[in-house]
Amino acid sequence: MKKKLGIIIMVMLLASLFNQNQTVYANEGADYSVSPIFSEHQTKTVDSFFDIRWEPKQKDIIGLKITNNEATEQSYSIELNKARTNINGIIDYSINEPEAETAKYKITEIVKLPQKIKVPANSTKSIEGSVFFGSKDFNGIIMGGLHISKIDSSKNSASVSNTVSYNIPIVLRGNVDKRPNPEINLETIKVAKFSSDKYALNILLNNKNVNFLKEVKFKATVTNSAGDVIESQTNQIDITPETKFIYPIKLEGKYKPGEYQVKLQVNHSKKNRWTFDDKFTISKKDVKDIKAVTQNDNKNWLVYIILGMIVVAGIGLIIFLRKRHK
């Protein structure tokens, strides 16, 4: 039992070393809760997010219900964002960036909601928004999301707490069931920092049409000038409609300055397949930067291992002393 307890304590201590700030979805017992108020055009089988069928020339009403569980009045920020596939291959509803000017359908122009709401202490309050459908039939999918956060009044009125937040997706489905032909284009390739301990070859791709592409398979291969395979990886991700997104190929510290070839195969179905084959250059500076973060990562892991050994030794010493005392 003591050994099991020691292992649990060690895991908890090591896990705390990797803990980072992140968006947390509010749950039962949180300071506040949020739930959607659906429209008459909501898909009947969907009850956790907005899923609305397009109705030309119609206006739809949607809403939010926010419950403040605190003993004081609170204010909440409501952002309407386009859904985007982020660099980690996850659909993200919290990226507050303008939609592309070239986008044919902008969710921020179709859906309108208040950007702020005050809720009295220990109370529930609802807000109402609208969805304006265009005058023509629509055969695609538009995706966005509502990002709701509590405004931290202890700092200033513009400060938004990112500790607890909700992301509620909004999906607008075309009234024409036949979707347009998907089209994916390669835009740029460049070496860039991926995280504190990784560099990546960032391939910027563009899903040009209003297609939501689920479970798209990616296979990437990097070869040097002699044709030797240096890097190979496979992934499966979902791609949001009318979205530019980065597909990263993580680079290790084994590269030398020179010219390389990257081949990327993207498969959605037997009919929808794309192959991109292009060259890129790794400079002396790139090599230096990649090796620097790799070495730092190795040092960090060494620190974690040493700390883990100290924790284990400490637990062992405590158990030994208790046995000796008895």
mmCIF file of C-alpha atoms in Angstrom:
data_model
loop_
_atom_site.group_PDB
_atom_site.id
_atom_site.type_symbol
_atom_site.label_atom_id
_atom_site.label_comp_id
_atom_site.label_asym_id
_atom_site.label_seq_id
_atom_site.Cartn_x
_atom_site.Cartn_y
_atom_site.Cartn_z
ATOM 1 C CA MET A 1 0.000 0.000 0.000
ATOM 2 C CA LYS A 2 2.856 2.356 0.894
ATOM 3 C CA LYS A 3 4.575 1.594 -2.396
ATOM 4 C CA LYS A 4 1.390 2.394 -4.307
ATOM 5 C CA LEU A 5 1.005 5.638 -2.345
ATOM 6 C CA GLY A 6 4.567 6.581 -3.161
ATOM 7 C CA ILE A 7 4.027 6.004 -6.887
ATOM 8 C CA ILE A 8 0.845 8.096 -6.871
ATOM 9 C CA ILE A 9 2.598 10.983 -5.098
ATOM 10 C CA MET A 10 5.516 10.834 -7.546
ATOM 11 C CA VAL A 11 3.201 10.884 -10.570
ATOM 12 C CA MET A 12 1.290 13.866 -9.164
ATOM 13 C CA LEU A 13 4.495 15.791 -8.507
ATOM 14 C CA LEU A 14 5.885 15.063 -11.964
ATOM 15 C CA ALA A 15 2.570 15.954 -13.611
ATOM 16 C CA SER A 16 2.608 19.325 -11.890
ATOM 17 C CA LEU A 17 5.909 20.081 -13.627
ATOM 18 C CA PHE A 18 4.187 19.849 -17.013
ATOM 19 C CA ASN A 19 1.105 21.830 -15.969
ATOM 20 C CA GLN A 20 0.444 24.801 -18.262
ATOM 21 C CA ASN A 21 -2.251 27.466 -18.498
ATOM 22 C CA GLN A 22 -5.054 26.323 -20.756
ATOM 23 C CA THR A 23 -8.710 26.828 -21.483
ATOM 24 C CA VAL A 24 -10.859 24.701 -19.193
ATOM 25 C CA TYR A 25 -14.453 23.867 -19.940
ATOM 26 C CA ALA A 26 -16.756 24.866 -17.092
ATOM 27 C CA ASN A 27 -18.529 22.004 -15.360
ATOM 28 C CA GLU A 28 -20.758 21.263 -12.422
ATOM 29 C CA GLY A 29 -19.684 23.200 -9.339
ATOM 30 C CA ALA A 30 -17.996 25.969 -11.356
ATOM 31 C CA ASP A 31 -18.571 29.690 -10.715
ATOM 32 C CA TYR A 32 -20.951 29.861 -13.661
ATOM 33 C CA SER A 33 -22.549 27.702 -16.322
ATOM 34 C CA VAL A 34 -23.712 28.270 -19.895
ATOM 35 C CA SER A 35 -26.278 26.479 -22.032
ATOM 36 C CA PRO A 36 -27.596 27.152 -25.565
ATOM 37 C CA ILE A 37 -31.167 28.199 -26.382
ATOM 38 C CA PHE A 38 -32.046 26.526 -29.671
ATOM 39 C CA SER A 39 -34.059 27.842 -32.601
ATOM 40 C CA GLU A 40 -36.965 26.264 -34.459
ATOM 41 C CA HIS A 41 -34.527 25.139 -37.169
ATOM 42 C CA GLN A 42 -32.252 23.257 -34.754
ATOM 43 C CA THR A 43 -31.473 19.670 -35.740
ATOM 44 C CA LYS A 44 -33.661 17.591 -33.412
ATOM 45 C CA THR A 45 -31.012 14.978 -32.618
ATOM 46 C CA VAL A 46 -28.396 17.554 -31.532
ATOM 47 C CA ASP A 47 -28.689 18.983 -28.003
ATOM 48 C CA SER A 48 -25.181 20.137 -27.045
ATOM 49 C CA PHE A 49 -24.441 22.786 -29.707
ATOM 50 C CA PHE A 50 -26.140 24.855 -32.399
ATOM 51 C CA ASP A 51 -26.834 22.805 -35.542
ATOM 52 C CA ILE A 52 -29.132 24.754 -37.860
ATOM 53 C CA ARG A 53 -30.374 24.041 -41.370
ATOM 54 C CA TRP A 54 -30.165 26.948 -43.806
ATOM 55 C CA GLU A 55 -33.502 28.520 -44.792
ATOM 56 C CA PRO A 56 -33.170 31.100 -47.610
ATOM 57 C CA LYS A 57 -34.629 34.551 -46.892
ATOM 58 C CA GLN A 58 -35.398 33.570 -43.290
ATOM 59 C CA LYS A 59 -34.351 34.954 -39.901
ATOM 60 C CA ASP A 60 -33.717 32.615 -36.984
ATOM 61 C CA ILE A 61 -33.530 33.366 -33.245
ATOM 62 C CA ILE A 62 -30.958 31.695 -30.977
ATOM 63 C CA GLY A 63 -29.811 32.485 -27.448
ATOM 64 C CA LEU A 64 -27.658 31.728 -24.435
ATOM 65 C CA LYS A 65 -28.588 31.106 -20.813
ATOM 66 C CA ILE A 66 -25.882 32.005 -18.271
ATOM 67 C CA THR A 67 -26.152 31.078 -14.591
ATOM 68 C CA ASN A 68 -24.010 33.008 -12.122
ATOM 69 C CA ASN A 69 -23.321 30.832 -9.051
ATOM 70 C CA GLU A 70 -21.358 33.527 -7.198
ATOM 71 C CA ALA A 71 -22.510 35.843 -4.418
ATOM 72 C CA THR A 72 -21.797 38.990 -6.460
ATOM 73 C CA GLU A 73 -22.852 40.311 -9.867
ATOM 74 C CA GLN A 74 -20.581 39.126 -12.677
ATOM 75 C CA SER A 75 -19.973 40.152 -16.287
ATOM 76 C CA TYR A 76 -19.249 37.736 -19.133
ATOM 77 C CA SER A 77 -17.657 38.234 -22.543
ATOM 78 C CA ILE A 78 -19.199 36.561 -25.610
ATOM 79 C CA GLU A 79 -17.020 36.159 -28.708
ATOM 80 C CA LEU A 80 -18.276 34.816 -32.020
ATOM 81 C CA ASN A 81 -15.351 33.196 -33.839
ATOM 82 C CA LYS A 82 -14.876 31.250 -37.030
ATOM 83 C CA ALA A 83 -14.050 27.583 -36.421
ATOM 84 C CA ARG A 84 -10.454 26.856 -37.406
ATOM 85 C CA THR A 85 -8.247 23.786 -37.523
ATOM 86 C CA ASN A 86 -5.311 24.874 -35.356
ATOM 87 C CA ILE A 87 -1.658 23.887 -35.627
ATOM 88 C CA ASN A 88 -2.252 20.896 -33.330
ATOM 89 C CA GLY A 89 -4.897 19.511 -35.700
ATOM 90 C CA ILE A 90 -7.777 20.349 -33.339
ATOM 91 C CA ILE A 91 -10.934 22.291 -34.239
ATOM 92 C CA ASP A 92 -10.615 25.544 -32.294
ATOM 93 C CA TYR A 93 -13.514 27.925 -31.565
ATOM 94 C CA SER A 94 -11.530 30.391 -29.436
ATOM 95 C CA ILE A 95 -9.247 32.018 -32.050
ATOM 96 C CA ASN A 96 -10.412 35.628 -32.235
ATOM 97 C CA GLU A 97 -9.105 36.619 -35.681
ATOM 98 C CA PRO A 98 -10.924 38.357 -38.565
ATOM 99 C CA GLU A 99 -12.313 36.111 -41.254
ATOM 100 C CA ALA A 100 -10.557 36.208 -44.629
ATOM 101 C CA GLU A 101 -11.791 38.910 -46.992
ATOM 102 C CA THR A 102 -12.015 36.295 -49.726
ATOM 103 C CA ALA A 103 -14.409 34.116 -47.689
ATOM 104 C CA LYS A 104 -17.721 33.824 -49.499
ATOM 105 C CA TYR A 105 -19.664 33.144 -46.297
ATOM 106 C CA LYS A 106 -18.657 34.917 -43.067
ATOM 107 C CA ILE A 107 -20.286 33.586 -39.917
ATOM 108 C CA THR A 108 -19.641 36.886 -38.129
ATOM 109 C CA GLU A 109 -21.934 38.562 -40.675
ATOM 110 C CA ILE A 110 -24.625 35.873 -40.527
ATOM 111 C CA VAL A 111 -24.875 35.427 -36.738
ATOM 112 C CA LYS A 112 -25.354 38.392 -34.385
ATOM 113 C CA LEU A 113 -25.198 38.257 -30.569
ATOM 114 C CA PRO A 114 -24.432 40.752 -27.756
ATOM 115 C CA GLN A 115 -20.740 40.788 -26.841
ATOM 116 C CA LYS A 116 -21.227 41.265 -23.102
ATOM 117 C CA ILE A 117 -23.782 40.371 -20.431
ATOM 118 C CA LYS A 118 -24.136 41.130 -16.709
ATOM 119 C CA VAL A 119 -25.765 38.513 -14.481
ATOM 120 C CA PRO A 120 -26.876 39.295 -10.891
ATOM 121 C CA ALA A 121 -25.616 37.190 -7.979
ATOM 122 C CA ASN A 122 -26.993 33.653 -7.783
ATOM 123 C CA SER A 123 -29.172 34.262 -10.828
ATOM 124 C CA THR A 124 -29.769 33.117 -14.383
ATOM 125 C CA LYS A 125 -30.073 35.477 -17.332
ATOM 126 C CA SER A 126 -30.728 34.855 -21.026
ATOM 127 C CA ILE A 127 -29.664 36.804 -24.097
ATOM 128 C CA GLU A 128 -31.057 36.614 -27.599
ATOM 129 C CA GLY A 129 -29.291 36.652 -30.946
ATOM 130 C CA SER A 130 -30.229 36.259 -34.596
ATOM 131 C CA VAL A 131 -29.201 34.257 -37.649
ATOM 132 C CA PHE A 132 -29.812 35.897 -41.053
ATOM 133 C CA PHE A 133 -29.856 33.451 -43.949
ATOM 134 C CA GLY A 134 -29.026 34.685 -47.440
ATOM 135 C CA SER A 135 -31.569 34.905 -50.219
ATOM 136 C CA LYS A 136 -30.124 31.997 -52.216
ATOM 137 C CA ASP A 137 -29.917 28.246 -51.679
ATOM 138 C CA PHE A 138 -26.752 27.016 -49.974
ATOM 139 C CA ASN A 139 -25.001 23.646 -50.392
ATOM 140 C CA GLY A 140 -22.101 23.873 -47.967
ATOM 141 C CA ILE A 141 -21.361 24.010 -44.239
ATOM 142 C CA ILE A 142 -20.434 27.093 -42.189
ATOM 143 C CA MET A 143 -18.756 26.522 -38.812
ATOM 144 C CA GLY A 144 -18.070 28.865 -35.932
ATOM 145 C CA GLY A 145 -18.335 28.974 -32.182
ATOM 146 C CA LEU A 146 -19.293 31.109 -29.197
ATOM 147 C CA HIS A 147 -16.435 31.593 -26.730
ATOM 148 C CA ILE A 148 -17.800 32.682 -23.337
ATOM 149 C CA SER A 149 -15.484 33.892 -20.542
ATOM 150 C CA LYS A 150 -15.952 35.624 -17.229
ATOM 151 C CA ILE A 151 -14.622 39.193 -17.134
ATOM 152 C CA ASP A 152 -12.230 39.628 -14.228
ATOM 153 C CA SER A 153 -13.369 42.826 -12.508
ATOM 154 C CA SER A 154 -10.509 42.666 -9.986
ATOM 155 C CA LYS A 155 -8.060 43.880 -12.645
ATOM 156 C CA ASN A 156 -9.932 46.081 -15.103
ATOM 157 C CA SER A 157 -13.062 45.996 -17.213
ATOM 158 C CA ALA A 158 -11.158 44.865 -20.314
ATOM 159 C CA SER A 159 -9.497 41.908 -18.618
ATOM 160 C CA VAL A 160 -11.074 38.556 -19.451
ATOM 161 C CA SER A 161 -10.457 35.504 -17.302
ATOM 162 C CA ASN A 162 -9.155 32.558 -19.329
ATOM 163 C CA THR A 163 -9.307 30.099 -16.443
ATOM 164 C CA VAL A 164 -12.857 28.885 -17.042
ATOM 165 C CA SER A 165 -14.611 29.265 -20.377
ATOM 166 C CA TYR A 166 -17.162 27.662 -22.659
ATOM 167 C CA ASN A 167 -16.893 26.964 -26.373
ATOM 168 C CA ILE A 168 -20.275 26.252 -27.972
ATOM 169 C CA PRO A 169 -20.018 25.332 -31.675
ATOM 170 C CA ILE A 170 -22.373 26.761 -34.295
ATOM 171 C CA VAL A 171 -22.936 24.720 -37.467
ATOM 172 C CA LEU A 172 -25.041 26.070 -40.352
ATOM 173 C CA ARG A 173 -25.925 23.344 -42.858
ATOM 174 C CA GLY A 174 -26.955 24.094 -46.416
ATOM 175 C CA ASN A 175 -30.535 23.427 -47.499
ATOM 176 C CA VAL A 176 -29.062 21.665 -50.576
ATOM 177 C CA ASP A 177 -27.623 18.342 -49.444
ATOM 178 C CA LYS A 178 -25.132 17.875 -52.293
ATOM 179 C CA ARG A 179 -21.863 19.490 -51.210
ATOM 180 C CA PRO A 180 -19.408 21.281 -53.542
ATOM 181 C CA ASN A 181 -16.256 19.512 -54.700
ATOM 182 C CA PRO A 182 -13.512 19.954 -52.074
ATOM 183 C CA GLU A 183 -10.397 21.879 -53.042
ATOM 184 C CA ILE A 184 -7.163 22.089 -51.036
ATOM 185 C CA ASN A 185 -4.202 24.204 -52.147
ATOM 186 C CA LEU A 186 -0.656 24.537 -50.820
ATOM 187 C CA GLU A 187 0.273 28.167 -50.109
ATOM 188 C CA THR A 188 3.659 28.363 -48.332
ATOM 189 C CA ILE A 189 6.353 26.201 -46.722
ATOM 190 C CA LYS A 190 8.702 27.515 -44.052
ATOM 191 C CA VAL A 191 10.769 26.429 -41.057
ATOM 192 C CA ALA A 192 9.365 27.949 -37.845
ATOM 193 C CA LYS A 193 9.334 27.380 -34.104
ATOM 194 C CA PHE A 194 6.566 24.948 -33.127
ATOM 195 C CA SER A 195 6.964 24.999 -29.340
ATOM 196 C CA SER A 196 9.582 25.775 -26.699
ATOM 197 C CA ASP A 197 11.416 22.547 -27.523
ATOM 198 C CA LYS A 198 10.533 21.894 -31.170
ATOM 199 C CA TYR A 199 10.940 23.357 -34.644
ATOM 200 C CA ALA A 200 8.708 22.348 -37.530
ATOM 201 C CA LEU A 201 8.339 22.638 -41.249
ATOM 202 C CA ASN A 202 5.053 24.550 -41.416
ATOM 203 C CA ILE A 203 3.022 23.756 -44.523
ATOM 204 C CA LEU A 204 0.234 26.306 -44.977
ATOM 205 C CA LEU A 205 -2.767 24.727 -46.701
ATOM 206 C CA ASN A 206 -6.053 26.277 -47.785
ATOM 207 C CA ASN A 207 -9.392 24.449 -47.709
ATOM 208 C CA LYS A 208 -10.994 26.804 -50.236
ATOM 209 C CA ASN A 209 -14.603 25.607 -50.332
ATOM 210 C CA VAL A 210 -17.402 25.325 -47.759
ATOM 211 C CA ASN A 211 -16.668 21.653 -47.077
ATOM 212 C CA PHE A 212 -16.133 20.194 -43.625
ATOM 213 C CA LEU A 213 -13.615 17.408 -44.243
ATOM 214 C CA LYS A 214 -13.628 14.765 -41.495
ATOM 215 C CA GLU A 215 -10.866 12.260 -40.756
ATOM 216 C CA VAL A 216 -8.489 13.461 -43.458
ATOM 217 C CA LYS A 217 -5.345 11.324 -43.625
ATOM 218 C CA PHE A 218 -1.945 13.015 -43.997
ATOM 219 C CA LYS A 219 1.332 11.336 -44.935
ATOM 220 C CA ALA A 220 4.484 13.458 -45.094
ATOM 221 C CA THR A 221 7.995 12.478 -46.164
ATOM 222 C CA VAL A 222 11.130 14.646 -46.111
ATOM 223 C CA THR A 223 14.153 13.615 -48.174
ATOM 224 C CA ASN A 224 17.587 15.177 -48.631
ATOM 225 C CA SER A 225 19.292 16.015 -51.918
ATOM 226 C CA ALA A 226 20.543 12.423 -52.190
ATOM 227 C CA GLY A 227 17.007 11.054 -51.885
ATOM 228 C CA ASP A 228 17.460 9.643 -48.363
ATOM 229 C CA VAL A 229 14.376 9.786 -46.128
ATOM 230 C CA ILE A 230 15.087 12.111 -43.190
ATOM 231 C CA GLU A 231 11.607 12.456 -41.718
ATOM 232 C CA SER A 232 8.305 10.623 -42.090
ATOM 233 C CA GLN A 233 5.004 11.067 -40.267
ATOM 234 C CA THR A 234 1.289 10.286 -40.606
ATOM 235 C CA ASN A 235 -1.730 12.010 -39.040
ATOM 236 C CA GLN A 236 -5.496 12.155 -39.248
ATOM 237 C CA ILE A 237 -7.313 15.453 -38.646
ATOM 238 C CA ASP A 238 -10.595 17.256 -39.341
ATOM 239 C CA ILE A 239 -10.476 20.359 -41.564
ATOM 240 C CA THR A 240 -12.941 23.218 -41.094
ATOM 241 C CA PRO A 241 -14.625 24.906 -44.103
ATOM 242 C CA GLU A 242 -13.023 27.872 -45.905
ATOM 243 C CA THR A 243 -9.971 27.720 -43.681
ATOM 244 C CA LYS A 244 -6.248 28.232 -44.029
ATOM 245 C CA PHE A 245 -4.396 25.954 -41.626
ATOM 246 C CA ILE A 246 -0.839 24.862 -40.871
ATOM 247 C CA TYR A 247 0.214 21.229 -41.132
ATOM 248 C CA PRO A 248 3.501 20.966 -39.165
ATOM 249 C CA ILE A 249 6.222 18.388 -39.755
ATOM 250 C CA LYS A 250 8.294 18.316 -36.562
ATOM 251 C CA LEU A 251 12.040 18.566 -37.136
ATOM 252 C CA GLU A 252 14.705 16.901 -35.008
ATOM 253 C CA GLY A 253 18.327 17.946 -34.532
ATOM 254 C CA LYS A 254 19.702 15.752 -37.335
ATOM 255 C CA TYR A 255 19.484 18.251 -40.204
ATOM 256 C CA LYS A 256 22.385 19.859 -42.020
ATOM 257 C CA PRO A 257 22.246 23.061 -44.069
ATOM 258 C CA GLY A 258 21.047 22.388 -47.591
ATOM 259 C CA GLU A 259 18.110 21.742 -49.889
ATOM 260 C CA TYR A 260 15.403 19.211 -49.054
ATOM 261 C CA GLN A 261 12.290 17.797 -50.684
ATOM 262 C CA VAL A 262 8.931 17.382 -48.948
ATOM 263 C CA LYS A 263 6.113 15.202 -50.255
ATOM 264 C CA LEU A 264 2.688 15.526 -48.635
ATOM 265 C CA GLN A 265 -0.217 13.216 -49.469
ATOM 266 C CA VAL A 266 -3.688 14.288 -48.313
ATOM 267 C CA ASN A 267 -6.488 11.693 -48.602
ATOM 268 C CA HIS A 268 -10.130 12.335 -47.756
ATOM 269 C CA SER A 269 -11.734 9.678 -49.917
ATOM 270 C CA LYS A 270 -11.032 7.798 -53.132
ATOM 271 C CA LYS A 271 -12.240 10.815 -55.100
ATOM 272 C CA ASN A 272 -10.626 13.494 -52.948
ATOM 273 C CA ARG A 273 -6.856 13.072 -52.931
ATOM 274 C CA TRP A 274 -4.140 15.698 -53.166
ATOM 275 C CA THR A 275 -0.357 15.324 -53.487
ATOM 276 C CA PHE A 276 2.036 18.222 -52.907
ATOM 277 C CA ASP A 277 5.724 17.921 -53.784
ATOM 278 C CA ASP A 278 8.006 20.870 -53.142
ATOM 279 C CA LYS A 279 11.531 21.885 -52.201
ATOM 280 C CA PHE A 280 12.686 23.903 -49.194
ATOM 281 C CA THR A 281 16.004 25.052 -47.776
ATOM 282 C CA ILE A 282 17.395 24.711 -44.266
ATOM 283 C CA SER A 283 19.938 27.435 -43.525
ATOM 284 C CA LYS A 284 22.849 27.382 -41.083
ATOM 285 C CA LYS A 285 20.784 29.532 -38.725
ATOM 286 C CA ASP A 286 17.884 27.046 -38.899
ATOM 287 C CA VAL A 287 20.237 24.180 -37.981
ATOM 288 C CA LYS A 288 21.645 26.173 -35.061
ATOM 289 C CA ASP A 289 18.156 27.051 -33.781
ATOM 290 C CA ILE A 290 16.858 23.459 -34.102
ATOM 291 C CA LYS A 291 19.858 22.035 -32.236
ATOM 292 C CA ALA A 292 19.584 24.692 -29.514
ATOM 293 C CA VAL A 293 15.982 23.849 -28.580
ATOM 294 C CA THR A 294 16.685 20.096 -28.849
ATOM 295 C CA GLN A 295 19.583 20.419 -26.402
ATOM 296 C CA ASN A 296 17.453 22.492 -24.040
ATOM 297 C CA ASP A 297 14.756 19.822 -24.202
ATOM 298 C CA ASN A 298 17.299 17.136 -23.306
ATOM 299 C CA LYS A 299 18.463 19.241 -20.332
ATOM 300 C CA ASN A 300 14.861 19.693 -19.200
ATOM 301 C CA TRP A 301 14.228 15.960 -19.300
ATOM 302 C CA LEU A 302 17.395 15.398 -17.266
ATOM 303 C CA VAL A 303 16.078 17.837 -14.625
ATOM 304 C CA TYR A 304 12.716 16.003 -14.538
ATOM 305 C CA ILE A 305 14.458 12.644 -14.123
ATOM 306 C CA ILE A 306 16.640 13.968 -11.288
ATOM 307 C CA LEU A 307 13.613 15.485 -9.530
ATOM 308 C CA GLY A 308 11.743 12.205 -9.963
ATOM 309 C CA MET A 309 14.658 10.298 -8.411
ATOM 310 C CA ILE A 310 14.741 12.754 -5.495
ATOM 311 C CA VAL A 311 10.994 12.283 -4.916
ATOM 312 C CA VAL A 312 11.336 8.468 -5.017
ATOM 313 C CA ALA A 313 14.349 8.578 -2.679
ATOM 314 C CA GLY A 314 12.467 10.855 -0.274
ATOM 315 C CA ILE A 315 9.445 8.543 -0.193
ATOM 316 C CA GLY A 316 11.743 5.543 0.346
ATOM 317 C CA LEU A 317 13.486 7.332 3.222
ATOM 318 C CA ILE A 318 10.162 8.138 4.880
ATOM 319 C CA ILE A 319 9.003 4.510 4.611
ATOM 320 C CA PHE A 320 12.381 3.297 5.977
ATOM 321 C CA LEU A 321 12.265 5.682 8.954
ATOM 322 C CA ARG A 322 8.695 4.675 9.804
ATOM 323 C CA LYS A 323 9.625 0.990 9.760
ATOM 324 C CA ARG A 324 12.663 1.668 11.917
ATOM 325 C CA HIS A 325 10.578 3.699 14.372
ATOM 326 C CA LYS A 326 8.101 0.836 14.741
#
